[in-house]
mmCIF file with all atom_site columns, C-alpha atoms in Angstrom:
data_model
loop_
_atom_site.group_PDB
_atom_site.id
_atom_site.type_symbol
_atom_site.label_atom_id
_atom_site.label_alt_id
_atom_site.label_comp_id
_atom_site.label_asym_id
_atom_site.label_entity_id
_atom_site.label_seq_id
_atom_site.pdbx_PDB_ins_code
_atom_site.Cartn_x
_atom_site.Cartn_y
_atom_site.Cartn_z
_atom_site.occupancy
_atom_site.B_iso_or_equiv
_atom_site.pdbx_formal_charge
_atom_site.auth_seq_id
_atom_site.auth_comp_id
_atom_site.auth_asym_id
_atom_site.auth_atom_id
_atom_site.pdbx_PDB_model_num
ATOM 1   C CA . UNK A 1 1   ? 121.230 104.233 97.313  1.00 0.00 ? 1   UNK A CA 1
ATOM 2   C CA . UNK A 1 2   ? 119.177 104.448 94.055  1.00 0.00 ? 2   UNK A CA 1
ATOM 3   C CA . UNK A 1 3   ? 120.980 104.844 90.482  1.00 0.00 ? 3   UNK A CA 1
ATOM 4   C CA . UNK A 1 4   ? 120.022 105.581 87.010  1.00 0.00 ? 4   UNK A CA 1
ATOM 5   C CA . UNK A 1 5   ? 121.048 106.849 83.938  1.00 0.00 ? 5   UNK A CA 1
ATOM 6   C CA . UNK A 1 6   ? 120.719 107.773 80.083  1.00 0.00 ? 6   UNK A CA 1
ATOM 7   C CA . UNK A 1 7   ? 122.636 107.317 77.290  1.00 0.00 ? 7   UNK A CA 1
ATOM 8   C CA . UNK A 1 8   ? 123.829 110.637 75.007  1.00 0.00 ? 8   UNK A CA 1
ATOM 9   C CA . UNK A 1 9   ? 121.926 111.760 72.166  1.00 0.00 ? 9   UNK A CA 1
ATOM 10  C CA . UNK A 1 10  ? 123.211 113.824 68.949  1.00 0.00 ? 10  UNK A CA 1
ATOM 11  C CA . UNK A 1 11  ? 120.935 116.479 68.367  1.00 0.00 ? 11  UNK A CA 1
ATOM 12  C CA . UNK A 1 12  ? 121.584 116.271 64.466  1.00 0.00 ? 12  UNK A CA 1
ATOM 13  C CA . UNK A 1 13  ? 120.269 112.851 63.974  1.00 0.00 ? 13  UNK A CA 1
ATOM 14  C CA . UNK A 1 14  ? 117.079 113.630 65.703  1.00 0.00 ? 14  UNK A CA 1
ATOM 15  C CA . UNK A 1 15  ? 114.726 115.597 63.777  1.00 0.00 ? 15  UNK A CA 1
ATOM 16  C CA . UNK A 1 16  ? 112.915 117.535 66.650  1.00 0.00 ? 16  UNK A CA 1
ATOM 17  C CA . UNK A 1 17  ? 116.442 118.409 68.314  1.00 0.00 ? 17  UNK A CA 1
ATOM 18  C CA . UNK A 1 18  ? 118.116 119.426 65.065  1.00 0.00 ? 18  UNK A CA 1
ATOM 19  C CA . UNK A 1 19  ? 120.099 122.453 65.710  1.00 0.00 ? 19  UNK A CA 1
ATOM 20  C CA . UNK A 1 20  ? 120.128 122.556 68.967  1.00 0.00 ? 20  UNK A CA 1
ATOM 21  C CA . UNK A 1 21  ? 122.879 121.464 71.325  1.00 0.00 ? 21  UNK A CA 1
ATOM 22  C CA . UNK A 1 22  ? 123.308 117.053 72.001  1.00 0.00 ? 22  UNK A CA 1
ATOM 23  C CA . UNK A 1 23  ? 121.831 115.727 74.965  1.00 0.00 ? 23  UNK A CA 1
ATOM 24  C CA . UNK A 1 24  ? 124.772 114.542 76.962  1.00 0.00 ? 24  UNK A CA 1
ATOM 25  C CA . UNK A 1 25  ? 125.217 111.146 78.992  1.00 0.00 ? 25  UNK A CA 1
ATOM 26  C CA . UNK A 1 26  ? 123.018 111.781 82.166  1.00 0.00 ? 26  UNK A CA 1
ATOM 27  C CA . UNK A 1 27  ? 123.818 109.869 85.682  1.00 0.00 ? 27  UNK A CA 1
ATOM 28  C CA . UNK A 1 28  ? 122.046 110.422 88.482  1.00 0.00 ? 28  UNK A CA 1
ATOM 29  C CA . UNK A 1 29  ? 122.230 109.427 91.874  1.00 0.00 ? 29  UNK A CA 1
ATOM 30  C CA . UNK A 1 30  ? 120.831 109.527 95.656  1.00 0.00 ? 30  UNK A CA 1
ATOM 31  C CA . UNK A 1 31  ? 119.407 108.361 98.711  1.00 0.00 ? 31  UNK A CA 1
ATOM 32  C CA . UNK A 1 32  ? 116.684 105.658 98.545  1.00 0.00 ? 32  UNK A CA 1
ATOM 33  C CA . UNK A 1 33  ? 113.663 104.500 101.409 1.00 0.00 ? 33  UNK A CA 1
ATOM 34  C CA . UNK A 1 34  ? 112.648 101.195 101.143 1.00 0.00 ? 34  UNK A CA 1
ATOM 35  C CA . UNK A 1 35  ? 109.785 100.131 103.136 1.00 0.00 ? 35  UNK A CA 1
ATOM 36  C CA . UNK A 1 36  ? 108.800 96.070  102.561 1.00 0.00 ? 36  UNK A CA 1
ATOM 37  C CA . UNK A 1 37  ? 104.937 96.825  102.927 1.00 0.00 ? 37  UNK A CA 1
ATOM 38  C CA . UNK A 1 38  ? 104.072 93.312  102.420 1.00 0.00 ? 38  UNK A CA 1
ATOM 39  C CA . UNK A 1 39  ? 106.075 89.820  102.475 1.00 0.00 ? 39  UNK A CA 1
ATOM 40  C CA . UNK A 1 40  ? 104.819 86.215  102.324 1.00 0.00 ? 40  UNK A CA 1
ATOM 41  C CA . UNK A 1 41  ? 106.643 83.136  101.834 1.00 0.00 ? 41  UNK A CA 1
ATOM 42  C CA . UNK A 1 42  ? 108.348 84.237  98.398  1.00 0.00 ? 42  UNK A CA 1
ATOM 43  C CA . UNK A 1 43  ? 106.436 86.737  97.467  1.00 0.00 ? 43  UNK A CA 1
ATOM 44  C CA . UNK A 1 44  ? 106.751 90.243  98.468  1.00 0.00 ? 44  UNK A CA 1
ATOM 45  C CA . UNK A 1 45  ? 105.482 93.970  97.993  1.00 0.00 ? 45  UNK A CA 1
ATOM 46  C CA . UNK A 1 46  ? 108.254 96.895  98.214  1.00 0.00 ? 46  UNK A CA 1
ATOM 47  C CA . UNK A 1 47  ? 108.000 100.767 98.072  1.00 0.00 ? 47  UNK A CA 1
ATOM 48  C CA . UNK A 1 48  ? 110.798 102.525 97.371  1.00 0.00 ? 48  UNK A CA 1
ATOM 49  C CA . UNK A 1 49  ? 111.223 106.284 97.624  1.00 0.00 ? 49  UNK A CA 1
ATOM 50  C CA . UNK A 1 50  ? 113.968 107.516 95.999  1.00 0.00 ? 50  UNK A CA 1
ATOM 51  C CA . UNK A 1 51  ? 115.740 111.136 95.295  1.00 0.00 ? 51  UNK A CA 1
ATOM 52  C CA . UNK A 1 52  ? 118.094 111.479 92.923  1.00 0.00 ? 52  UNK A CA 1
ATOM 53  C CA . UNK A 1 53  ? 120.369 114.301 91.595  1.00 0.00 ? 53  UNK A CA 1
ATOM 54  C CA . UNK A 1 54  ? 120.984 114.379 87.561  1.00 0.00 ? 54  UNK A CA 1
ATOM 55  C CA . UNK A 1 55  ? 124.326 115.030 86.604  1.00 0.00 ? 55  UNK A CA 1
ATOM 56  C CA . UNK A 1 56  ? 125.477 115.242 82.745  1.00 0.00 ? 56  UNK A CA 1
ATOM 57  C CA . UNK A 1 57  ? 128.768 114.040 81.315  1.00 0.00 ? 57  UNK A CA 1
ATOM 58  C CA . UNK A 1 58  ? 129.853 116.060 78.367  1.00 0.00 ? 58  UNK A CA 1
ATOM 59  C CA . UNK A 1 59  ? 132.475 118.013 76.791  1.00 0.00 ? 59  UNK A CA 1
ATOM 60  C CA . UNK A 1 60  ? 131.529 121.272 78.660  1.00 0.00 ? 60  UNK A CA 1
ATOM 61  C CA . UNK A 1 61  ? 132.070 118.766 82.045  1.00 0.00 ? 61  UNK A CA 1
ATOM 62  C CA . UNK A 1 62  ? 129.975 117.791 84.826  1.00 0.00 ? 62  UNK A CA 1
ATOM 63  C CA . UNK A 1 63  ? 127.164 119.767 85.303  1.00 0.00 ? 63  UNK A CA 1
ATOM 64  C CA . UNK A 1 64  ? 124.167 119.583 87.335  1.00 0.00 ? 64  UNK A CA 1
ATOM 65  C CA . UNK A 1 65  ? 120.746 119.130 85.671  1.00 0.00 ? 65  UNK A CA 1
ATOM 66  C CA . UNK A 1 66  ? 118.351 119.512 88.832  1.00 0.00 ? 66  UNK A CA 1
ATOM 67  C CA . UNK A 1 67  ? 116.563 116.361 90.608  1.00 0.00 ? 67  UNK A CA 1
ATOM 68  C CA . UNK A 1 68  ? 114.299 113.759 90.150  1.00 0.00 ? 68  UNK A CA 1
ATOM 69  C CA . UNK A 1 69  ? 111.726 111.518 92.700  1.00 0.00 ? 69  UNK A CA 1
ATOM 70  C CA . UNK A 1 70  ? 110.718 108.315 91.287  1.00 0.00 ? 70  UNK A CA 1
ATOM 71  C CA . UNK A 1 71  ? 108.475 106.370 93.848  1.00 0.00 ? 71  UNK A CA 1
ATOM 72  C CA . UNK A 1 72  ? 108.087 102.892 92.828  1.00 0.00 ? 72  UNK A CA 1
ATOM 73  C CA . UNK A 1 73  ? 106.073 100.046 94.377  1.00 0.00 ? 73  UNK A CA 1
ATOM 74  C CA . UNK A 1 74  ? 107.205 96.347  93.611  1.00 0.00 ? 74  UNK A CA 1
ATOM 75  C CA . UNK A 1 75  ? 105.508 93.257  93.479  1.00 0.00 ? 75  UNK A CA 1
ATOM 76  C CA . UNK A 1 76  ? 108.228 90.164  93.277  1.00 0.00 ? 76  UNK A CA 1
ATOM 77  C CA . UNK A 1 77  ? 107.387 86.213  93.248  1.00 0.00 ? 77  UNK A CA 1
ATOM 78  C CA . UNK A 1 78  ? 111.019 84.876  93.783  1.00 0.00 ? 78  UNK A CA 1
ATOM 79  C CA . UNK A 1 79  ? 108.943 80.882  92.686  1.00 0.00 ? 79  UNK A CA 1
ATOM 80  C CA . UNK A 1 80  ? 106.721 82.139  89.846  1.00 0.00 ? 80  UNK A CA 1
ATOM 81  C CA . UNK A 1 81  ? 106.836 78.739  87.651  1.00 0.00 ? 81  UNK A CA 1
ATOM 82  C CA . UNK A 1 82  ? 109.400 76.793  88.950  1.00 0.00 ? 82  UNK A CA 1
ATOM 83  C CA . UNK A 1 83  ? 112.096 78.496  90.392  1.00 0.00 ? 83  UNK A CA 1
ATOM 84  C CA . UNK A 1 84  ? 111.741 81.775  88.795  1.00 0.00 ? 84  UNK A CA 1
ATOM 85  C CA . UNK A 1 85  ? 111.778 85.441  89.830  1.00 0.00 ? 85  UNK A CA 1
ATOM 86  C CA . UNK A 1 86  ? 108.877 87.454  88.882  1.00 0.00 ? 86  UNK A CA 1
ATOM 87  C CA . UNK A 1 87  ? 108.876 91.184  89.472  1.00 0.00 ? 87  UNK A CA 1
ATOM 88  C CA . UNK A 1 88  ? 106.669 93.546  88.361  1.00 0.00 ? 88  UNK A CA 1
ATOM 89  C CA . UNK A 1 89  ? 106.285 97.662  88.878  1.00 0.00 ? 89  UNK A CA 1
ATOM 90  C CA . UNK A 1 90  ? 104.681 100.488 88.799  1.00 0.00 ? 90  UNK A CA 1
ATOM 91  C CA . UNK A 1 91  ? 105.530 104.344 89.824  1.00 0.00 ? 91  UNK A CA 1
ATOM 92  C CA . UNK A 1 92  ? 105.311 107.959 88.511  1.00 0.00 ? 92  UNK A CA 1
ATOM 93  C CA . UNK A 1 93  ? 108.478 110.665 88.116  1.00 0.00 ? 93  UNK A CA 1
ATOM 94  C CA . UNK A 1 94  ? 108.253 114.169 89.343  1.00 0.00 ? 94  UNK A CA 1
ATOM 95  C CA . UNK A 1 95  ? 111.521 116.267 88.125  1.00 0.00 ? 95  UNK A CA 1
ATOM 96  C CA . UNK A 1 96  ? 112.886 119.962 88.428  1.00 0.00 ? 96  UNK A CA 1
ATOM 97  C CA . UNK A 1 97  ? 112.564 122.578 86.426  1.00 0.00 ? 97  UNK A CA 1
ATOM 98  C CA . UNK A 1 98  ? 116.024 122.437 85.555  1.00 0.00 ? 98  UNK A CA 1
ATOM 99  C CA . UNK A 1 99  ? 115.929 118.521 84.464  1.00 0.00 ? 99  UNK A CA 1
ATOM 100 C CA . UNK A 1 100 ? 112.673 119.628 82.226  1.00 0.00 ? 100 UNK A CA 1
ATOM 101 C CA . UNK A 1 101 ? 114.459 122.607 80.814  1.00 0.00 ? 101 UNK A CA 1
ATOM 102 C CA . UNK A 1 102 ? 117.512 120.092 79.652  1.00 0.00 ? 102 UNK A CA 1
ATOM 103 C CA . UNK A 1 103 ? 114.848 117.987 77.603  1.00 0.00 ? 103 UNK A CA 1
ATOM 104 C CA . UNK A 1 104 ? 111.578 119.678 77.003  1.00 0.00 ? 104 UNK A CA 1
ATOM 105 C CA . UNK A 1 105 ? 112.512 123.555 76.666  1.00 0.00 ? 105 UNK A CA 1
ATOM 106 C CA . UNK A 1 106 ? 112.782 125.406 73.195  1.00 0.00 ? 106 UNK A CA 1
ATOM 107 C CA . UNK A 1 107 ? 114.899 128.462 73.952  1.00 0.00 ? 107 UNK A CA 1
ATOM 108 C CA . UNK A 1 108 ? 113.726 131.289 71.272  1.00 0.00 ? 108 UNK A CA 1
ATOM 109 C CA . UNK A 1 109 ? 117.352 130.975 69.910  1.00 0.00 ? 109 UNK A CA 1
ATOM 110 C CA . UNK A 1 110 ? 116.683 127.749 68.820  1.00 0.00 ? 110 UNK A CA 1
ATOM 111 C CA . UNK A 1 111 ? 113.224 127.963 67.925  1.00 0.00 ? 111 UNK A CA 1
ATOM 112 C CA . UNK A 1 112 ? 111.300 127.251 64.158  1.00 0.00 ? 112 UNK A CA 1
ATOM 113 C CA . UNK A 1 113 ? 108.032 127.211 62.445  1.00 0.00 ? 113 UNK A CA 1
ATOM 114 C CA . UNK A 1 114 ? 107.899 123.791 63.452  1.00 0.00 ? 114 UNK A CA 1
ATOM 115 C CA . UNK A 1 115 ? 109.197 123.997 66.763  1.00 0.00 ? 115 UNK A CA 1
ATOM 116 C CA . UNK A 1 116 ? 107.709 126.954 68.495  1.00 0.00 ? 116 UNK A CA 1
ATOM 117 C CA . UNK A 1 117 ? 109.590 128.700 71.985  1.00 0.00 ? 117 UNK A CA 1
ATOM 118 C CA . UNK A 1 118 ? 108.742 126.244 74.759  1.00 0.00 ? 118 UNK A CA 1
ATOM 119 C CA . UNK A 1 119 ? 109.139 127.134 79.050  1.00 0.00 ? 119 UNK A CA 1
ATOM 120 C CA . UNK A 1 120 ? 109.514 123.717 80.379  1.00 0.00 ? 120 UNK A CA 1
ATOM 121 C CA . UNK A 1 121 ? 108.416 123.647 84.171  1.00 0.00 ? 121 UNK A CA 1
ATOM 122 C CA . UNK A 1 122 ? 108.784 121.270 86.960  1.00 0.00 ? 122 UNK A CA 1
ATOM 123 C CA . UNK A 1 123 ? 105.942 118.642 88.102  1.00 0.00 ? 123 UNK A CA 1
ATOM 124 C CA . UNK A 1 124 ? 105.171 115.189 86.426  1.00 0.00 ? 124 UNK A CA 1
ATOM 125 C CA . UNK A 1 125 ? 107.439 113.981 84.259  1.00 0.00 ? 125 UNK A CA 1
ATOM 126 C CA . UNK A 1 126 ? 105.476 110.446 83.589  1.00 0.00 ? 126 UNK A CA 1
ATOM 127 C CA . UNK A 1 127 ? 104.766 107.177 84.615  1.00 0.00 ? 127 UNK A CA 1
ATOM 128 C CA . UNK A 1 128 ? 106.719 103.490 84.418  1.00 0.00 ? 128 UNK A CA 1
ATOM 129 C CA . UNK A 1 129 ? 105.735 100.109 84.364  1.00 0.00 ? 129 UNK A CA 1
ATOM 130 C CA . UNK A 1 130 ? 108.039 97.139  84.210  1.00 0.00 ? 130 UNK A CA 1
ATOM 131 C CA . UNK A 1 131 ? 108.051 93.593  84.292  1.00 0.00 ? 131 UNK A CA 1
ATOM 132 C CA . UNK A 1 132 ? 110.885 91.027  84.671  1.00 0.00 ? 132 UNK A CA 1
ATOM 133 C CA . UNK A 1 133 ? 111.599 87.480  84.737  1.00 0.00 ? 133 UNK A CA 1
ATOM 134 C CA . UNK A 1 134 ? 115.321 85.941  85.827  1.00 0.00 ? 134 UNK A CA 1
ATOM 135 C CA . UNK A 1 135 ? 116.186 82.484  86.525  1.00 0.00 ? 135 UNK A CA 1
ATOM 136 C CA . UNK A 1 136 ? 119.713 81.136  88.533  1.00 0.00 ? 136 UNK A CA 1
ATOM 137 C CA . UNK A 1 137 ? 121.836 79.391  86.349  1.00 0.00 ? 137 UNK A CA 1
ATOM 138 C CA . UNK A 1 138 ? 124.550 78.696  89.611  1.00 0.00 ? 138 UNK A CA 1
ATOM 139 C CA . UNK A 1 139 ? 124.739 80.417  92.920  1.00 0.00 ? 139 UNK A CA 1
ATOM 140 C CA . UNK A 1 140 ? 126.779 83.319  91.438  1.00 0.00 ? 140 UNK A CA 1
ATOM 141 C CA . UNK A 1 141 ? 124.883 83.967  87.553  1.00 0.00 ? 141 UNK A CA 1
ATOM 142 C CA . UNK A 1 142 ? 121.606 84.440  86.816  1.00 0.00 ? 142 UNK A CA 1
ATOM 143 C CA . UNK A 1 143 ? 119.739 85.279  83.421  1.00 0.00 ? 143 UNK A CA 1
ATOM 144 C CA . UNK A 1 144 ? 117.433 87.474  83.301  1.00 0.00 ? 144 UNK A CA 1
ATOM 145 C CA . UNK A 1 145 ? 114.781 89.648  80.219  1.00 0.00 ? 145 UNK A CA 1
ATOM 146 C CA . UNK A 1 146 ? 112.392 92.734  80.869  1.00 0.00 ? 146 UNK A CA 1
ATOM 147 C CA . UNK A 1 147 ? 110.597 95.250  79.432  1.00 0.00 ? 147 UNK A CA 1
ATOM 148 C CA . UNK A 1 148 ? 109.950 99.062  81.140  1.00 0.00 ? 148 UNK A CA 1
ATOM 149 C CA . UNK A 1 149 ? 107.218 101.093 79.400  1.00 0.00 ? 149 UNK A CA 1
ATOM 150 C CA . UNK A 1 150 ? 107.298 105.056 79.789  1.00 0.00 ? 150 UNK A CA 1
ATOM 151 C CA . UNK A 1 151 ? 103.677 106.531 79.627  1.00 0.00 ? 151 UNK A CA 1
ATOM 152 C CA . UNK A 1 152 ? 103.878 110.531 79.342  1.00 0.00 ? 152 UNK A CA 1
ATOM 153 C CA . UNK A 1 153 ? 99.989  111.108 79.317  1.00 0.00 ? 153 UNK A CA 1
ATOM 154 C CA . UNK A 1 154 ? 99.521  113.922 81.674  1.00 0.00 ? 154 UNK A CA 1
ATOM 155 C CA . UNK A 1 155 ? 103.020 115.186 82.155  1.00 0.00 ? 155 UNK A CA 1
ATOM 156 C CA . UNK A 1 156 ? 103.754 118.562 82.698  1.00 0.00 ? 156 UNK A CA 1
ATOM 157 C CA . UNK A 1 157 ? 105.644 119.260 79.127  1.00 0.00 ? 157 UNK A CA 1
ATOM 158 C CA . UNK A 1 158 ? 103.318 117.431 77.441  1.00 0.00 ? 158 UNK A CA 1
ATOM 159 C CA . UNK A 1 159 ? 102.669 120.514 75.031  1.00 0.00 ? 159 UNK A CA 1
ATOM 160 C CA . UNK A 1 160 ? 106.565 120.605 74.174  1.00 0.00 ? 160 UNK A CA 1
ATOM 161 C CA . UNK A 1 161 ? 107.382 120.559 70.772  1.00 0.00 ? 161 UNK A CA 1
ATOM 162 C CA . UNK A 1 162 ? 110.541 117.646 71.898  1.00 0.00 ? 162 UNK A CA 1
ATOM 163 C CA . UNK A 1 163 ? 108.076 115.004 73.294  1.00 0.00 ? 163 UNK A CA 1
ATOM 164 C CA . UNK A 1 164 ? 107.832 113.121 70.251  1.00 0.00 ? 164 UNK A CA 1
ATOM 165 C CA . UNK A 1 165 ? 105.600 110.201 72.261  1.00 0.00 ? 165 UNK A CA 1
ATOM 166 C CA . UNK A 1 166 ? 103.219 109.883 74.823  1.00 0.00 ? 166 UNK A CA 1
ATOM 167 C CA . UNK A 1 167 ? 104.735 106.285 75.292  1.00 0.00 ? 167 UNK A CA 1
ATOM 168 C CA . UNK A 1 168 ? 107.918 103.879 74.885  1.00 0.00 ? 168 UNK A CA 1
ATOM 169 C CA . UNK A 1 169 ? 109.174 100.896 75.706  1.00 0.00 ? 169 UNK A CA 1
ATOM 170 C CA . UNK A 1 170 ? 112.927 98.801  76.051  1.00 0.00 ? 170 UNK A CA 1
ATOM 171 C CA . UNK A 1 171 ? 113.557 95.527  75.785  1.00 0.00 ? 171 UNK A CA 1
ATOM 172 C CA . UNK A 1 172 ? 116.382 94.110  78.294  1.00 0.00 ? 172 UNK A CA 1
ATOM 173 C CA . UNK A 1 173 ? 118.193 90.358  78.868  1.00 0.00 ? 173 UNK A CA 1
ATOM 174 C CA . UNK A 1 174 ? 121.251 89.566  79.886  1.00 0.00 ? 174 UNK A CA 1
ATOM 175 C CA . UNK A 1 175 ? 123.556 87.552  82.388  1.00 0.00 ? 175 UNK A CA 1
ATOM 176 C CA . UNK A 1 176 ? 124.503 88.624  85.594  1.00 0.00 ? 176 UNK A CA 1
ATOM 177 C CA . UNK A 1 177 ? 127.368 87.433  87.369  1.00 0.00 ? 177 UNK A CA 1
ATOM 178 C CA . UNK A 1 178 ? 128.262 87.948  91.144  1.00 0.00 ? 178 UNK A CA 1
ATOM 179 C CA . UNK A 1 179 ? 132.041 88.366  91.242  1.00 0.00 ? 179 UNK A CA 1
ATOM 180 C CA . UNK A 1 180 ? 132.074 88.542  95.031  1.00 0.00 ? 180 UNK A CA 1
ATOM 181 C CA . UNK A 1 181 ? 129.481 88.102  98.077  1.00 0.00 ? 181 UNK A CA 1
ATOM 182 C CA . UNK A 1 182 ? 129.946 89.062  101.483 1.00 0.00 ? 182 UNK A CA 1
ATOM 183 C CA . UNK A 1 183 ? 129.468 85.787  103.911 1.00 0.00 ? 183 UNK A CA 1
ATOM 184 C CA . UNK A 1 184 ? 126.310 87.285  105.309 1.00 0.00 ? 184 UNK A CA 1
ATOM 185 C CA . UNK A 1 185 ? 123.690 87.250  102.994 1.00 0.00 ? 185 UNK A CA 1
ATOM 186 C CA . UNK A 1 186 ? 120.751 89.717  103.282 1.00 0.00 ? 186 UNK A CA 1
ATOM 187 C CA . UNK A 1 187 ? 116.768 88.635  103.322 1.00 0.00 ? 187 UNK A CA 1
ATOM 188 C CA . UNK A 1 188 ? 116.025 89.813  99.617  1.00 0.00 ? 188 UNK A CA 1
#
């Protein structure tokens, strides 16, 4: 199974959006292929194919907001300088027309000088790249930082009038803690 998510947004306090309706929490989820292409001692390289549906969380309800592939392949060094786990990746998104429409298009309701009517279609939605780095603390927590960079050169929407970059970044760290594990423990 493959997850992901994004937080809300209010329209109001974002001055390409302004006026037009928030951006509600999105969740989406689906099946995911994972194929180990390559494996090594501790290192390893993973494709994974996932589909997921986008689903919004708002005051008009749940509502569908189309579908999203993300391919992504994986390189992970689970010894990278003593004893940590290095992963690293790289893979494009392709979404619906209906995911595009929720972020990209300007309906001629909400349109301005400055932000022109906009058809959003389907196709490339952009690229990621991550890195991360977690060490064990004790069998059940682990730390853990990383960084995921969005590049948007090329996408579909590129022209819209709502993509105010062609690229971002985030910052994560944190501590993980395993609460339970079954007695059988997997290879990865």
């Amino acid at each position: 199974m493959s997850f992901d998510g994004s937080l809300n947004a209010d329209s109001d306090k974002n001055t390409l959006r302004r006026g037009m309706p928030d951006l509600d929490f999105l969740g989406e989820i689906g099946p995911q292929l994972t194929w180990r292409a390559w494996e090594e001692k501790d290192r390893s390289v993973t494709v994974n194919l996932p589909v997921r549906a986008s689903l919004s969380f708002g005051d008009g309800g749940i509502r569908s907001r189309g579908f999203v592939l993300n391919p992504r392949l994986t390189y992970r060094d689970r010894d990278f300088i003593g004893g940590n786990t290095l992963s690293l990746g790289v893979g494009p998104m392709f979404s619906s027309e209906k995911l595009m429409d929720y972020f990209y298009e300007v309906r001629p309701e909400f349109a301005r000088r400055d932000r022109p009517v906009f058809d959003a279609e389907s196709g490339y939605l952009g690229s990621e790249v991550s890195i991360g780095l977690s060490r064990r603390l004790t069998p059940q927590v682990r730390l853990f930082v990383g960084s995921q960079t969005g590049l948007y050169h090329g996408a579909t929407n590129r022209r819209s009038p709502l993509l105010a970059r062609k690229a971002n970044w985030n910052l994560a760290f944190g501590l993980s803690w395993a609460i339970w594990e079954s007695s059988r423990r997997s290879v990865d």
